[in-house]
Every structure is written in structure tokens, then in C-alpha cells.
PDB file of C-alpha atoms and ligand atoms in Angstrom:
ATOM      1  CA  MET A 295       0.366   0.057   0.024  1.00 33.00           C
ATOM      2  CA  TYR A 296       1.187   3.680  -0.585  1.00 32.00           C
ATOM      3  CA  PRO A 297       1.426   6.113   1.891  1.00 33.00           C
ATOM      4  CA  ILE A 298      -1.326   8.702   1.353  1.00 33.00           C
ATOM      5  CA  THR A 299      -1.947  12.305   2.560  1.00 32.00           C
ATOM      6  CA  ARG A 300      -4.853  13.380   2.422  1.00 32.00           C
ATOM      7  CA  LYS A 301      -4.387  16.468  -0.455  1.00 31.00           C
ATOM      8  CA  LEU A 302      -1.238  14.798  -2.369  1.00 30.00           C
ATOM      9  CA  PHE A 303       0.210  11.375  -3.109  1.00 32.00           C
ATOM     10  CA  LEU A 304       2.197   9.612  -6.072  1.00 29.00           C
ATOM     11  CA  TYR A 305       1.202   6.758  -7.998  1.00 33.00           C
ATOM     12  CA  HIS A 306       2.783   3.981  -9.976  1.00 30.00           C
ATOM     13  CA  VAL A 307      -0.224   3.597 -12.757  1.00 33.00           C
ATOM     14  CA  VAL A 308      -0.774   0.424 -14.175  1.00 35.00           C
ATOM     15  CA  LEU A 309      -3.622   0.383 -16.406  1.00 37.00           C
ATOM     16  CA  LEU A 310      -6.253  -2.575 -16.066  1.00 43.00           C
ATOM     17  CA  ALA A 311      -5.354  -4.126 -19.226  1.00 40.00           C
ATOM     18  CA  GLY A 312      -2.306  -2.249 -20.457  1.00 38.00           C
ATOM     19  CA  SER A 313       1.020  -3.095 -20.201  1.00 34.00           C
ATOM     20  CA  SER A 314       2.758   0.518 -20.107  1.00 35.00           C
ATOM     21  CA  THR A 315       3.627   1.673 -16.714  1.00 35.00           C
ATOM     22  CA  GLN A 316       3.375   5.476 -16.102  1.00 38.00           C
ATOM     23  CA  PHE A 317       4.223   7.876 -13.242  1.00 37.00           C
ATOM     24  CA  VAL A 318       1.645  10.284 -12.493  1.00 39.00           C
ATOM     25  CA  GLU A 319       1.792  12.741 -10.226  1.00 37.00           C
ATOM     26  CA  ALA A 320      -1.855  13.404  -9.165  1.00 44.00           C
ATOM     27  CA  ARG A 321      -3.498  15.685  -6.719  1.00 55.00           C
ATOM     28  CA  THR A 322      -6.289  13.350  -6.632  1.00 64.00           C
ATOM     29  CA  ILE A 323      -8.196  13.806  -2.773  1.00 68.00           C
ATOM     30  CA  TYR A 324      -9.072  17.253  -2.106  1.00 70.00           C
ATOM     31  CA  LYS A 325     -11.403  18.381   0.738  1.00 73.00           C
ATOM     32  CA  GLY A 326     -12.957  14.580   0.914  1.00 85.00           C
ATOM     33  CA  THR A 327     -13.567  14.662  -3.229  1.00 91.00           C
ATOM     34  CA  VAL A 328     -11.771  13.115  -6.222  1.00 94.00           C
ATOM     35  CA  SER A 329     -12.494  15.391  -9.294  1.00 94.00           C
ATOM     36  CA  LEU A 330     -13.188  12.971 -12.585  1.00 96.00           C
ATOM     37  CA  SER A 331     -10.687  15.294 -14.517  1.00 93.00           C
ATOM     38  CA  TYR A 332      -7.871  14.018 -11.809  1.00 91.00           C
ATOM     39  CA  MET A 333      -8.966  10.486 -12.462  1.00 94.00           C
ATOM     40  CA  ALA A 334      -8.590  11.011 -15.909  1.00 95.00           C
ATOM     41  CA  ARG A 335      -5.290  11.941 -15.543  1.00 93.00           C
ATOM     42  CA  LEU A 336      -4.617   9.068 -13.223  1.00 92.00           C
ATOM     43  CA  TYR A 337      -5.552   6.463 -15.469  1.00 95.00           C
ATOM     44  CA  SER A 338      -4.361   8.355 -18.905  1.00 96.00           C
ATOM     45  CA  MET A 339      -7.994   8.730 -20.054  1.00 97.00           C
ATOM     46  CA  LYS A 340      -9.728  11.465 -22.206  1.00 97.00           C
ATOM     47  CA  VAL A 341     -12.752  13.108 -20.876  1.00 96.00           C
ATOM     48  CA  PHE A 342     -16.245  14.064 -22.318  1.00 95.00           C
ATOM     49  CA  THR A 343     -19.736  14.622 -21.564  1.00 96.00           C
ATOM     50  CA  SER A 344     -22.496  13.129 -23.229  1.00 95.00           C
ATOM     51  CA  GLY A 345     -26.003  14.033 -22.128  1.00 96.00           C
ATOM     52  CA  LYS A 346     -26.329  13.451 -18.321  1.00 96.00           C
ATOM     53  CA  LYS A 347     -23.047  11.404 -18.144  1.00 97.00           C
ATOM     54  CA  VAL A 348     -19.396  12.522 -17.813  1.00 98.00           C
ATOM     55  CA  ILE A 349     -17.329   9.462 -19.820  1.00 98.00           C
ATOM     56  CA  LEU A 350     -13.912   9.058 -19.359  1.00 98.00           C
ATOM     57  CA  GLU A 351     -12.156   6.536 -21.584  1.00 97.00           C
ATOM     58  CA  ASN A 352      -9.391   5.112 -23.101  1.00 97.00           C
ATOM     59  CA  LYS A 353      -8.354   2.016 -25.005  1.00 96.00           C
ATOM     60  CA  TYR A 354      -8.681  -0.308 -22.453  1.00 94.00           C
ATOM     61  CA  ASN A 355     -11.418   0.958 -20.249  1.00 96.00           C
ATOM     62  CA  LYS A 356     -14.295   3.387 -20.311  1.00 98.00           C
ATOM     63  CA  LEU A 357     -16.118   4.828 -17.198  1.00 98.00           C
ATOM     64  CA  GLU A 358     -19.235   6.174 -17.369  1.00 98.00           C
ATOM     65  CA  PHE A 359     -21.013   8.352 -14.536  1.00 98.00           C
ATOM     66  CA  GLU A 360     -24.575   9.724 -14.259  1.00 98.00           C
ATOM     67  CA  THR A 361     -24.667  13.343 -13.120  1.00 97.00           C
ATOM     68  CA  ASN A 362     -26.130  13.595  -9.704  1.00 97.00           C
ATOM     69  CA  SER A 363     -26.632   9.765  -9.535  1.00 96.00           C
ATOM     70  CA  ARG A 364     -25.217   7.221  -7.682  1.00 96.00           C
ATOM     71  CA  ARG A 365     -25.270   4.962 -10.860  1.00 97.00           C
ATOM     72  CA  SER A 366     -21.700   4.665 -12.689  1.00 98.00           C
ATOM     73  CA  TRP A 367     -20.507   2.015 -15.191  1.00 98.00           C
ATOM     74  CA  ILE A 368     -17.048   0.429 -15.547  1.00 98.00           C
ATOM     75  CA  ASN A 369     -16.816  -0.858 -18.705  1.00 98.00           C
ATOM     76  CA  GLY A 370     -20.469  -1.187 -19.399  1.00 98.00           C
ATOM     77  CA  VAL A 371     -21.291  -3.185 -15.976  1.00 98.00           C
ATOM     78  CA  MET A 372     -23.364  -0.931 -13.363  1.00 98.00           C
ATOM     79  CA  VAL A 373     -21.497   0.007 -10.024  1.00 98.00           C
ATOM     80  CA  TRP A 374     -23.525   1.830  -7.396  1.00 97.00           C
ATOM     81  CA  LEU A 375     -21.881   4.791  -5.763  1.00 97.00           C
ATOM     82  CA  HIS A 376     -22.059   5.403  -2.150  1.00 95.00           C
ATOM     83  CA  HIS A 377     -22.959   8.920  -2.931  1.00 95.00           C
ATOM     84  CA  PRO A 378     -23.584  10.762  -6.100  1.00 96.00           C
ATOM     85  CA  CYS A 379     -21.543  12.285  -8.893  1.00 97.00           C
ATOM     86  CA  ARG A 380     -21.840  15.722  -7.637  1.00 95.00           C
ATOM     87  CA  LYS A 381     -20.187  19.167  -9.524  1.00 94.00           C
ATOM     88  CA  SER A 382     -18.074  21.381  -7.288  1.00 89.00           C
ATOM     89  CA  SER A 383     -15.353  24.159  -8.001  1.00 85.00           C
ATOM     90  CA  ALA A 384     -13.266  21.665  -9.136  1.00 84.00           C
ATOM     91  CA  GLY A 385     -15.841  20.486 -11.833  1.00 91.00           C
ATOM     92  CA  TRP A 386     -17.683  16.894 -11.438  1.00 95.00           C
ATOM     93  CA  GLY A 387     -16.540  14.384  -8.860  1.00 96.00           C
ATOM     94  CA  LEU A 388     -16.858  11.150  -6.457  1.00 96.00           C
ATOM     95  CA  GLN A 389     -16.714  11.409  -2.638  1.00 95.00           C
ATOM     96  CA  GLU A 390     -13.545   9.959  -1.357  1.00 94.00           C
ATOM     97  CA  VAL A 391     -14.864   6.805  -0.236  1.00 95.00           C
ATOM     98  CA  ASP A 392     -16.086   5.583  -3.673  1.00 97.00           C
ATOM     99  CA  PHE A 393     -12.598   6.306  -5.296  1.00 96.00           C
ATOM    100  CA  LYS A 394     -10.651   4.439  -2.470  1.00 95.00           C
ATOM    101  CA  THR A 395     -13.174   1.426  -1.878  1.00 96.00           C
ATOM    102  CA  GLY A 396     -14.509   0.957  -5.743  1.00 96.00           C
ATOM    103  CA  PHE A 397     -12.911   2.728  -8.528  1.00 96.00           C
ATOM    104  CA  ASP A 398      -9.409   2.766  -7.845  1.00 96.00           C
ATOM    105  CA  PRO A 399      -9.374  -0.854  -6.543  1.00 97.00           C
ATOM    106  CA  ILE A 400     -11.297  -1.917  -9.852  1.00 97.00           C
ATOM    107  CA  LEU A 401      -8.734  -0.276 -12.306  1.00 96.00           C
ATOM    108  CA  ARG A 402      -5.658  -0.720 -10.280  1.00 95.00           C
ATOM    109  CA  SER A 403      -6.176  -4.132  -8.655  1.00 96.00           C
ATOM    110  CA  TYR A 404      -2.739  -5.016  -8.348  1.00 94.00           C
ATOM    111  CA  ALA A 405      -1.806  -2.419  -5.508  1.00 94.00           C
ATOM    112  CA  TYR A 406      -4.749  -3.960  -3.426  1.00 95.00           C
ATOM    113  CA  VAL A 407      -5.168  -7.527  -3.935  1.00 94.00           C
ATOM    114  CA  PRO A 408      -3.839 -10.015  -1.113  1.00 91.00           C
ATOM    115  CA  LYS A 409      -0.062 -10.995  -1.843  1.00 90.00           C
ATOM    116  CA  ASP A 410      -1.181 -14.927  -1.511  1.00 91.00           C
ATOM    117  CA  THR A 411      -3.450 -16.552  -3.818  1.00 93.00           C
ATOM    118  CA  PRO A 412      -6.371 -17.621  -1.716  1.00 94.00           C
ATOM    119  CA  ARG A 413      -6.463 -21.136  -1.161  1.00 95.00           C
ATOM    120  CA  LEU A 414     -10.109 -22.166   0.068  1.00 98.00           C
ATOM    121  CA  VAL A 415     -13.262 -20.491  -1.402  1.00 98.00           C
ATOM    122  CA  VAL A 416     -16.138 -21.237   0.698  1.00 98.00           C
ATOM    123  CA  ILE A 417     -19.580 -20.964  -0.934  1.00 98.00           C
ATOM    124  CA  ASP A 418     -22.796 -20.372   0.854  1.00 98.00           C
ATOM    125  CA  PRO A 419     -26.397 -21.287  -0.332  1.00 98.00           C
ATOM    126  CA  GLY A 420     -28.543 -19.244   1.249  1.00 98.00           C
ATOM    127  CA  HIS A 421     -31.407 -20.361   3.253  1.00 98.00           C
ATOM    128  CA  GLY A 422     -32.268 -24.086   3.792  1.00 98.00           C
ATOM    129  CA  GLY A 423     -34.529 -26.387   5.646  1.00 98.00           C
ATOM    130  CA  LYS A 424     -36.967 -24.414   7.839  1.00 97.00           C
ATOM    131  CA  ASP A 425     -36.458 -21.280   5.761  1.00 98.00           C
ATOM    132  CA  PRO A 426     -37.361 -21.585   1.986  1.00 98.00           C
ATOM    133  CA  GLY A 427     -36.258 -18.292   1.218  1.00 97.00           C
ATOM    134  CA  ALA A 428     -38.151 -16.687  -1.872  1.00 97.00           C
ATOM    135  CA  THR A 429     -40.824 -18.581  -3.412  1.00 96.00           C
ATOM    136  CA  GLY A 430     -42.308 -17.960  -6.808  1.00 93.00           C
ATOM    137  CA  LYS A 431     -46.236 -18.582  -8.015  1.00 95.00           C
ATOM    138  CA  ASN A 432     -44.837 -21.621  -9.292  1.00 96.00           C
ATOM    139  CA  LYS A 433     -42.987 -22.926  -6.187  1.00 96.00           C
ATOM    140  CA  VAL A 434     -40.049 -22.852  -6.996  1.00 97.00           C
ATOM    141  CA  LEU A 435     -37.950 -22.664  -3.678  1.00 98.00           C
ATOM    142  CA  GLU A 436     -34.799 -20.440  -3.266  1.00 98.00           C
ATOM    143  CA  LYS A 437     -33.529 -22.790  -1.041  1.00 98.00           C
ATOM    144  CA  GLU A 438     -33.400 -25.500  -3.880  1.00 98.00           C
ATOM    145  CA  VAL A 439     -32.091 -23.342  -6.458  1.00 98.00           C
ATOM    146  CA  VAL A 440     -29.414 -21.950  -4.467  1.00 98.00           C
ATOM    147  CA  LEU A 441     -28.149 -25.317  -3.597  1.00 98.00           C
ATOM    148  CA  ASP A 442     -28.195 -26.297  -7.270  1.00 98.00           C
ATOM    149  CA  ILE A 443     -26.268 -23.379  -8.147  1.00 98.00           C
ATOM    150  CA  SER A 444     -23.509 -23.446  -5.219  1.00 98.00           C
ATOM    151  CA  SER A 445     -22.944 -27.539  -6.107  1.00 98.00           C
ATOM    152  CA  ARG A 446     -22.325 -26.380  -9.914  1.00 98.00           C
ATOM    153  CA  VAL A 447     -19.910 -23.709  -9.091  1.00 98.00           C
ATOM    154  CA  LYS A 448     -17.986 -25.856  -6.533  1.00 98.00           C
ATOM    155  CA  LYS A 449     -17.811 -28.752  -9.249  1.00 98.00           C
ATOM    156  CA  HIS A 450     -16.387 -25.687 -11.806  1.00 98.00           C
ATOM    157  CA  LEU A 451     -13.995 -24.219  -9.533  1.00 98.00           C
ATOM    158  CA  GLU A 452     -12.788 -27.691  -8.374  1.00 98.00           C
ATOM    159  CA  SER A 453     -12.234 -28.576 -12.007  1.00 98.00           C
ATOM    160  CA  LYS A 454      -9.839 -25.854 -11.828  1.00 97.00           C
ATOM    161  CA  LYS A 455      -7.967 -27.309  -8.565  1.00 97.00           C
ATOM    162  CA  ILE A 456      -9.584 -24.953  -6.211  1.00 98.00           C
ATOM    163  CA  ALA A 457     -10.470 -26.092  -2.868  1.00 98.00           C
ATOM    164  CA  VAL A 458     -14.129 -25.417  -1.997  1.00 98.00           C
ATOM    165  CA  ARG A 459     -16.334 -25.820   0.994  1.00 98.00           C
ATOM    166  CA  LEU A 460     -20.153 -25.314   1.012  1.00 98.00           C
ATOM    167  CA  THR A 461     -21.532 -24.344   4.346  1.00 98.00           C
ATOM    168  CA  ARG A 462     -24.546 -26.662   3.655  1.00 98.00           C
ATOM    169  CA  THR A 463     -24.796 -29.694   1.306  1.00 98.00           C
ATOM    170  CA  GLY A 464     -28.352 -30.787   1.831  1.00 98.00           C
ATOM    171  CA  ASP A 465     -31.634 -29.472   3.253  1.00 98.00           C
ATOM    172  CA  THR A 466     -30.870 -27.902   6.374  1.00 98.00           C
ATOM    173  CA  TYR A 467     -30.764 -24.619   7.884  1.00 98.00           C
ATOM    174  CA  PRO A 468     -27.331 -23.306   9.214  1.00 98.00           C
ATOM    175  CA  THR A 469     -27.820 -19.744  11.193  1.00 98.00           C
ATOM    176  CA  LEU A 470     -26.016 -16.882   9.736  1.00 97.00           C
ATOM    177  CA  ASP A 471     -23.547 -16.748  12.205  1.00 97.00           C
ATOM    178  CA  GLN A 472     -22.999 -20.523  12.009  1.00 98.00           C
ATOM    179  CA  ARG A 473     -22.213 -19.972   8.085  1.00 98.00           C
ATOM    180  CA  ASN A 474     -19.661 -17.204   9.461  1.00 98.00           C
ATOM    181  CA  ASP A 475     -18.180 -19.376  11.735  1.00 98.00           C
ATOM    182  CA  TYR A 476     -17.849 -22.450   9.998  1.00 98.00           C
ATOM    183  CA  ALA A 477     -15.952 -20.174   7.182  1.00 98.00           C
ATOM    184  CA  ARG A 478     -13.807 -19.249  10.185  1.00 98.00           C
ATOM    185  CA  LYS A 479     -13.117 -22.371  11.387  1.00 98.00           C
ATOM    186  CA  VAL A 480     -11.760 -24.050   7.639  1.00 98.00           C
ATOM    187  CA  GLY A 481      -9.841 -20.660   7.068  1.00 97.00           C
ATOM    188  CA  ALA A 482     -11.769 -19.760   4.178  1.00 98.00           C
ATOM    189  CA  ASP A 483      -9.945 -17.236   1.609  1.00 98.00           C
ATOM    190  CA  LEU A 484     -13.207 -15.904  -0.068  1.00 98.00           C
ATOM    191  CA  PHE A 485     -16.825 -16.162   1.324  1.00 98.00           C
ATOM    192  CA  ILE A 486     -19.391 -16.075  -1.470  1.00 98.00           C
ATOM    193  CA  SER A 487     -23.155 -16.132  -0.215  1.00 98.00           C
ATOM    194  CA  ILE A 488     -25.816 -17.211  -3.302  1.00 98.00           C
ATOM    195  CA  HIS A 489     -29.065 -16.191  -3.571  1.00 98.00           C
ATOM    196  CA  ALA A 490     -32.347 -15.804  -5.368  1.00 98.00           C
ATOM    197  CA  ASP A 491     -34.250 -12.674  -5.328  1.00 95.00           C
ATOM    198  CA  GLY A 492     -37.719 -11.950  -4.132  1.00 95.00           C
ATOM    199  CA  VAL A 493     -40.091  -8.628  -3.716  1.00 93.00           C
ATOM    200  CA  GLU A 494     -43.500  -7.899  -4.340  1.00 91.00           C
ATOM    201  CA  SER A 495     -43.575  -6.436  -7.496  1.00 93.00           C
ATOM    202  CA  PRO A 496     -43.672  -9.514 -10.438  1.00 96.00           C
ATOM    203  CA  ASP A 497     -41.868  -6.978 -12.615  1.00 96.00           C
ATOM    204  CA  ALA A 498     -38.383  -6.818 -10.693  1.00 96.00           C
ATOM    205  CA  HIS A 499     -35.694  -8.640 -12.551  1.00 97.00           C
ATOM    206  CA  GLY A 500     -31.838  -9.185 -13.333  1.00 98.00           C
ATOM    207  CA  VAL A 501     -28.906 -10.155 -11.371  1.00 98.00           C
ATOM    208  CA  GLU A 502     -26.992  -8.095  -9.023  1.00 97.00           C
ATOM    209  CA  THR A 503     -23.814  -8.756  -6.338  1.00 98.00           C
ATOM    210  CA  PHE A 504     -23.567  -7.145  -3.439  1.00 97.00           C
ATOM    211  CA  ILE A 505     -20.340  -6.429  -1.017  1.00 97.00           C
ATOM    212  CA  THR A 506     -20.282  -4.935   2.240  1.00 95.00           C
ATOM    213  CA  THR A 507     -20.898  -0.893   2.366  1.00 95.00           C
ATOM    214  CA  ALA A 508     -18.454   1.237   3.553  1.00 95.00           C
ATOM    215  CA  THR A 509     -17.889   2.460   7.290  1.00 93.00           C
ATOM    216  CA  GLY A 510     -20.429   5.011   7.582  1.00 89.00           C
ATOM    217  CA  CYS A 511     -22.098   5.172   4.000  1.00 90.00           C
ATOM    218  CA  ASP A 512     -25.767   3.952   3.008  1.00 86.00           C
ATOM    219  CA  SER A 513     -26.738   0.981   1.429  1.00 85.00           C
ATOM    220  CA  SER A 514     -27.780   0.777  -2.080  1.00 77.00           C
ATOM    221  CA  ASN A 515     -30.042  -2.552  -1.789  1.00 69.00           C
ATOM    222  CA  HIS A 516     -33.666  -2.602  -3.046  1.00 57.00           C
ATOM    223  CA  TYR A 517     -34.860  -2.621   0.209  1.00 58.00           C
ATOM    224  CA  GLY A 518     -33.719   0.728   1.024  1.00 47.00           C
ATOM    225  CA  GLN A 519     -32.221  -0.309   4.684  1.00 57.00           C
ATOM    226  CA  ALA A 520     -29.094   1.728   5.416  1.00 52.00           C
ATOM    227  CA  GLY A 521     -28.507  -0.158   8.781  1.00 64.00           C
ATOM    228  CA  ASP A 522     -25.790   0.300  11.080  1.00 76.00           C
ATOM    229  CA  LYS A 523     -23.459   2.227   9.624  1.00 88.00           C
ATOM    230  CA  THR A 524     -20.731   1.525  12.191  1.00 89.00           C
ATOM    231  CA  ALA A 525     -17.549  -0.257  11.441  1.00 92.00           C
ATOM    232  CA  GLN A 526     -17.736  -3.923  10.313  1.00 92.00           C
ATOM    233  CA  ARG A 527     -15.634  -7.012  10.633  1.00 94.00           C
ATOM    234  CA  ASN A 528     -15.799  -7.222   6.864  1.00 97.00           C
ATOM    235  CA  ASN A 529     -14.643  -3.414   6.277  1.00 97.00           C
ATOM    236  CA  GLN A 530     -11.194  -4.220   6.676  1.00 97.00           C
ATOM    237  CA  PHE A 531     -11.705  -6.204   3.210  1.00 98.00           C
ATOM    238  CA  ASP A 532     -13.144  -3.081   1.277  1.00 98.00           C
ATOM    239  CA  PRO A 533     -10.651  -2.938  -1.736  1.00 97.00           C
ATOM    240  CA  ALA A 534     -10.620  -6.464  -2.157  1.00 98.00           C
ATOM    241  CA  ASN A 535     -14.597  -6.814  -2.078  1.00 98.00           C
ATOM    242  CA  ALA A 536     -14.915  -4.205  -4.599  1.00 98.00           C
ATOM    243  CA  ILE A 537     -12.378  -6.198  -6.850  1.00 98.00           C
ATOM    244  CA  LEU A 538     -14.122  -9.891  -6.155  1.00 98.00           C
ATOM    245  CA  GLY A 539     -17.584  -8.148  -6.493  1.00 98.00           C
ATOM    246  CA  PHE A 540     -17.002  -6.527  -9.973  1.00 98.00           C
ATOM    247  CA  SER A 541     -15.221  -9.625 -11.314  1.00 98.00           C
ATOM    248  CA  ILE A 542     -18.597 -11.882 -10.171  1.00 98.00           C
ATOM    249  CA  GLN A 543     -21.358  -9.003 -11.585  1.00 98.00           C
ATOM    250  CA  SER A 544     -19.163  -8.767 -14.851  1.00 98.00           C
ATOM    251  CA  ASN A 545     -18.944 -12.344 -15.698  1.00 98.00           C
ATOM    252  CA  LEU A 546     -22.564 -13.179 -14.049  1.00 98.00           C
ATOM    253  CA  VAL A 547     -24.219 -10.375 -16.524  1.00 98.00           C
ATOM    254  CA  LYS A 548     -22.249 -11.672 -19.061  1.00 98.00           C
ATOM    255  CA  MET A 549     -23.256 -15.473 -19.013  1.00 98.00           C
ATOM    256  CA  SER A 550     -27.097 -15.002 -17.409  1.00 98.00           C
ATOM    257  CA  LYS A 551     -27.633 -12.681 -20.003  1.00 98.00           C
ATOM    258  CA  ARG A 552     -29.979 -11.381 -17.584  1.00 98.00           C
ATOM    259  CA  SER A 553     -30.473  -7.221 -17.033  1.00 98.00           C
ATOM    260  CA  ASP A 554     -27.381  -5.765 -14.699  1.00 98.00           C
ATOM    261  CA  ARG A 555     -28.983  -4.279 -11.657  1.00 97.00           C
ATOM    262  CA  GLY A 556     -25.145  -3.705 -10.569  1.00 98.00           C
ATOM    263  CA  LEU A 557     -22.349  -4.262  -7.715  1.00 98.00           C
ATOM    264  CA  ARG A 558     -24.140  -2.781  -4.766  1.00 96.00           C
ATOM    265  CA  ARG A 559     -23.634  -2.483  -1.261  1.00 95.00           C
ATOM    266  CA  ALA A 560     -25.272  -3.685   1.677  1.00 94.00           C
ATOM    267  CA  ARG A 561     -24.629  -4.740   5.452  1.00 92.00           C
ATOM    268  CA  PHE A 562     -26.195  -8.160   5.076  1.00 93.00           C
ATOM    269  CA  SER A 563     -25.382 -10.270   7.997  1.00 93.00           C
ATOM    270  CA  VAL A 564     -23.473 -13.137   6.240  1.00 96.00           C
ATOM    271  CA  ILE A 565     -21.186 -10.498   3.998  1.00 96.00           C
ATOM    272  CA  LYS A 566     -20.389  -7.560   6.934  1.00 95.00           C
ATOM    273  CA  LYS A 567     -19.292 -10.103   9.482  1.00 96.00           C
ATOM    274  CA  ALA A 568     -17.201 -12.395   6.930  1.00 98.00           C
ATOM    275  CA  SER A 569     -13.251 -12.758   7.953  1.00 97.00           C
ATOM    276  CA  CYS A 570     -12.127 -12.555   4.086  1.00 98.00           C
ATOM    277  CA  PRO A 571     -13.189 -10.989   1.029  1.00 98.00           C
ATOM    278  CA  SER A 572     -16.733 -11.642   0.646  1.00 98.00           C
ATOM    279  CA  ALA A 573     -20.155 -11.046  -1.939  1.00 98.00           C
ATOM    280  CA  LEU A 574     -23.604 -11.997  -1.787  1.00 98.00           C
ATOM    281  CA  VAL A 575     -24.878 -12.992  -5.286  1.00 98.00           C
ATOM    282  CA  GLU A 576     -28.569 -12.802  -6.254  1.00 98.00           C
ATOM    283  CA  CYS A 577     -29.226 -14.487  -9.382  1.00 98.00           C
ATOM    284  CA  GLY A 578     -32.640 -13.532 -10.426  1.00 98.00           C
ATOM    285  CA  PHE A 579     -36.002 -13.111  -9.336  1.00 98.00           C
ATOM    286  CA  LEU A 580     -38.502 -15.579  -8.013  1.00 98.00           C
ATOM    287  CA  THR A 581     -41.276 -13.562  -8.526  1.00 97.00           C
ATOM    288  CA  ASN A 582     -40.391 -12.559 -11.984  1.00 98.00           C
ATOM    289  CA  PRO A 583     -42.431 -15.444 -13.902  1.00 97.00           C
ATOM    290  CA  ALA A 584     -39.733 -15.188 -16.735  1.00 98.00           C
ATOM    291  CA  GLU A 585     -37.005 -15.697 -14.173  1.00 98.00           C
ATOM    292  CA  GLU A 586     -38.847 -18.158 -12.088  1.00 98.00           C
ATOM    293  CA  SER A 587     -39.049 -20.356 -15.198  1.00 98.00           C
ATOM    294  CA  LEU A 588     -35.323 -19.690 -15.971  1.00 98.00           C
ATOM    295  CA  LEU A 589     -34.261 -20.209 -12.388  1.00 98.00           C
ATOM    296  CA  ASN A 590     -35.974 -23.721 -12.510  1.00 98.00           C
ATOM    297  CA  SER A 591     -33.992 -24.609 -15.462  1.00 98.00           C
ATOM    298  CA  VAL A 592     -31.005 -26.619 -15.759  1.00 98.00           C
ATOM    299  CA  SER A 593     -29.496 -24.597 -18.503  1.00 98.00           C
ATOM    300  CA  TYR A 594     -29.929 -21.218 -16.611  1.00 98.00           C
ATOM    301  CA  ARG A 595     -28.418 -22.637 -13.552  1.00 98.00           C
ATOM    302  CA  GLU A 596     -25.218 -23.957 -15.198  1.00 98.00           C
ATOM    303  CA  ASN A 597     -24.879 -20.470 -17.109  1.00 98.00           C
ATOM    304  CA  VAL A 598     -25.381 -18.474 -13.900  1.00 98.00           C
ATOM    305  CA  ALA A 599     -22.562 -21.006 -11.791  1.00 98.00           C
ATOM    306  CA  ARG A 600     -20.189 -20.475 -14.744  1.00 98.00           C
ATOM    307  CA  GLY A 601     -20.686 -16.319 -14.450  1.00 98.00           C
ATOM    308  CA  ILE A 602     -20.030 -17.046 -10.613  1.00 98.00           C
ATOM    309  CA  SER A 603     -17.001 -19.527 -11.127  1.00 98.00           C
ATOM    310  CA  ASN A 604     -15.584 -17.318 -13.886  1.00 98.00           C
ATOM    311  CA  GLY A 605     -15.710 -14.211 -11.979  1.00 98.00           C
ATOM    312  CA  ILE A 606     -14.181 -15.946  -8.869  1.00 98.00           C
ATOM    313  CA  LEU A 607     -11.529 -17.472 -11.193  1.00 98.00           C
ATOM    314  CA  GLY A 608     -10.856 -13.609 -12.546  1.00 98.00           C
ATOM    315  CA  TYR A 609     -10.114 -12.607  -8.893  1.00 98.00           C
ATOM    316  CA  PHE A 610      -7.793 -15.731  -8.668  1.00 97.00           C
ATOM    317  CA  THR A 611      -6.103 -14.528 -12.004  1.00 96.00           C
ATOM    318  CA  LEU A 612      -5.754 -10.553 -10.566  1.00 97.00           C
ATOM    319  CA  VAL A 613      -4.135 -11.623  -7.237  1.00 97.00           C
ATOM    320  CA  LYS A 614      -1.404 -13.664  -9.597  1.00 95.00           C
ATOM    321  CA  ARG A 615      -1.378 -10.656 -11.502  1.00 93.00           C
ATOM    322  CA  GLY A 616      -0.965  -8.145  -8.671  1.00 93.00           C
ATOM    323  CA  ARG A 617       2.283 -10.485  -7.418  1.00 88.00           C
ATOM    324  CA  LYS A 618       3.937  -9.838 -10.971  1.00 87.00           C
ATOM    325  CA  GLN A 619       3.238  -6.045 -11.123  1.00 83.00           C
ATOM    326  CA  ARG A 620       4.518  -5.422  -7.473  1.00 74.00           C
TER     327      ARG A 620
HETATM  328 ZN1  LIG B 813     -32.360 -15.167  -0.226  1.00 67.48          ZN
END
């Protein structure tokens, strides 16, 4: 990690897909905000506006910011900000927390990933036993769907020689704390909880990935719950969570072909208490008739499992690349 003063720090910049190393002196953080023009300099991107969006782009990456909004996109994948992109005397900018726990880790992962390759991934199929989770009109149960998807993720990762354990392998209900305790006991290096969504409206649809909300900030889940804003155990992994969550959401959208609800923030119990980088994946809405029938099909479950597995494998690749670039 780099020593960071509030107003001025030096960066070694290696762009995500680039091989060139540049040294950029950037006065990036000023009064708690990071202007988009500074980010453009830092990442060697050109900046321009298009309608309500400010866009930063180079030949490898494209960042889009919706002005006065919490929505942004990295290479077309939605990333929810903790705070809206706002205009100040320095132009359009982000809050420091969104730069430090979101954009910079995702764009310069090598500077943030742990130095050791993860050894053990714990997959947590949500709900189970007495708790069916969300239920569709045709009685497709979340607890059954997510156990099947989780088992498929395990199989794919094991085929790449990655050790995987599940928090449940049958129709049982470990409590949320028992799931975290299990992951800690077996020495999990990554903890991924797998769910399917359910809300009142049958219209809601799409896939989303949650990571722990940064300390002091509001969440961005669709229940609108802000929760306790104090520091959580998992907040020590904020940058790694962003790298992992973005990799999963990108691959999940690609493989599921469902609409992208984004990389979001929430203080769900199983992720905020995780003792390692963690994400919670929502694989579609059982309350949406079209997605219920997809979630009931083997081919969709397999595609979702491939998306999640590819996302986890992408994180492994970034850890290895980070070691080489340090
Ligand atoms: Zn659930």
C-alpha cells in the first residue's frame, strides 16, 4: 500500500489491460472529493460529456458517471456509488470513499489485492431447511435453486484445482452466524453467498452482486435499508471486496444474459461478518415469472454457476497478476 496524505500522493499507474507503466503525480483527493478530471489524468483517459453522463475513456477501459446520481458503469457494468457524482468548484467528482473502496481498487487491482493466492473458497447456499427463502408463483424455492447453483460452482472451481467447501450440502438450516463461524473455522480465503431474489412486484428482474457497505455510508439495496453504519468486521477488506464483486457481477451478467442491476452495497449479516473478502450474489427474481422459469431450468443454473465461477477465477488471476506487478 502507498502512504496517502489527504491532499497529495504519488502513484505508479498500471492500467487494467495495459502493459505500459506510467508515473503520474496526481492531486487526487481534495476536501474529501476526487474530481473526474484528476481521475482521467491518473488513468490516462480522455474525458467528455454525453447527455447526463461524464465519460472517461482510453483504449482499455471506459468509465461512465451519471451526474447527480449514484449510478456509474465500468466497461458497461453498473457500479452503485455510496454518494452521487456531484459538481464542485473542481468540476464533477466522486466522494473519496467511492474512489478508495470502488474505482481505484477495480482499476488498479494490483495495488490492492492480497499478496497470497486464496487457498480455500467457501460457498454459502442461502436459506435451507425451515427457511425456504423466496418462493415463485410456481412454487420454485430459493433454497433448492441456490443449493444446485452452489454445487455447480463448486464443481467448476474444483475442476481448476481450487479447494471449495459449502456451508450446507443438504436441506438444512445453519444460522447466519454458524455460516460465518464455519468459514472462519475452515480458514476460508473467500466467502460467496448465493441467493435468488424475491420482492412484491413481479416486474423486478435481473442479477446483482452485493458487497459490504463502506463505514458511515448508506447501502444501495432495493429494500432501502441503511442499517448500522459503524465499521463492520468485513470492512477491512473493502478494496478486495470491490475487485471480487466487480469480477463476479461482470461475468454473471455476461453468462446469465439477464439485465444488470449492478455491483451494490449492503450490510447483509453473512457478508458484513465475513473474515475474508466476500460477496453475496442474487441470481435473478423468483417473483418474476420469466426468471422463475429460468431459475427452474438446468441450463440457466449452469450458466449462472459458470458466471460466478468465472468471476471467482478472474479474482484469482488478478491476485497472480498483482504479485508480478508489485
Ligand atoms: Zn436469499
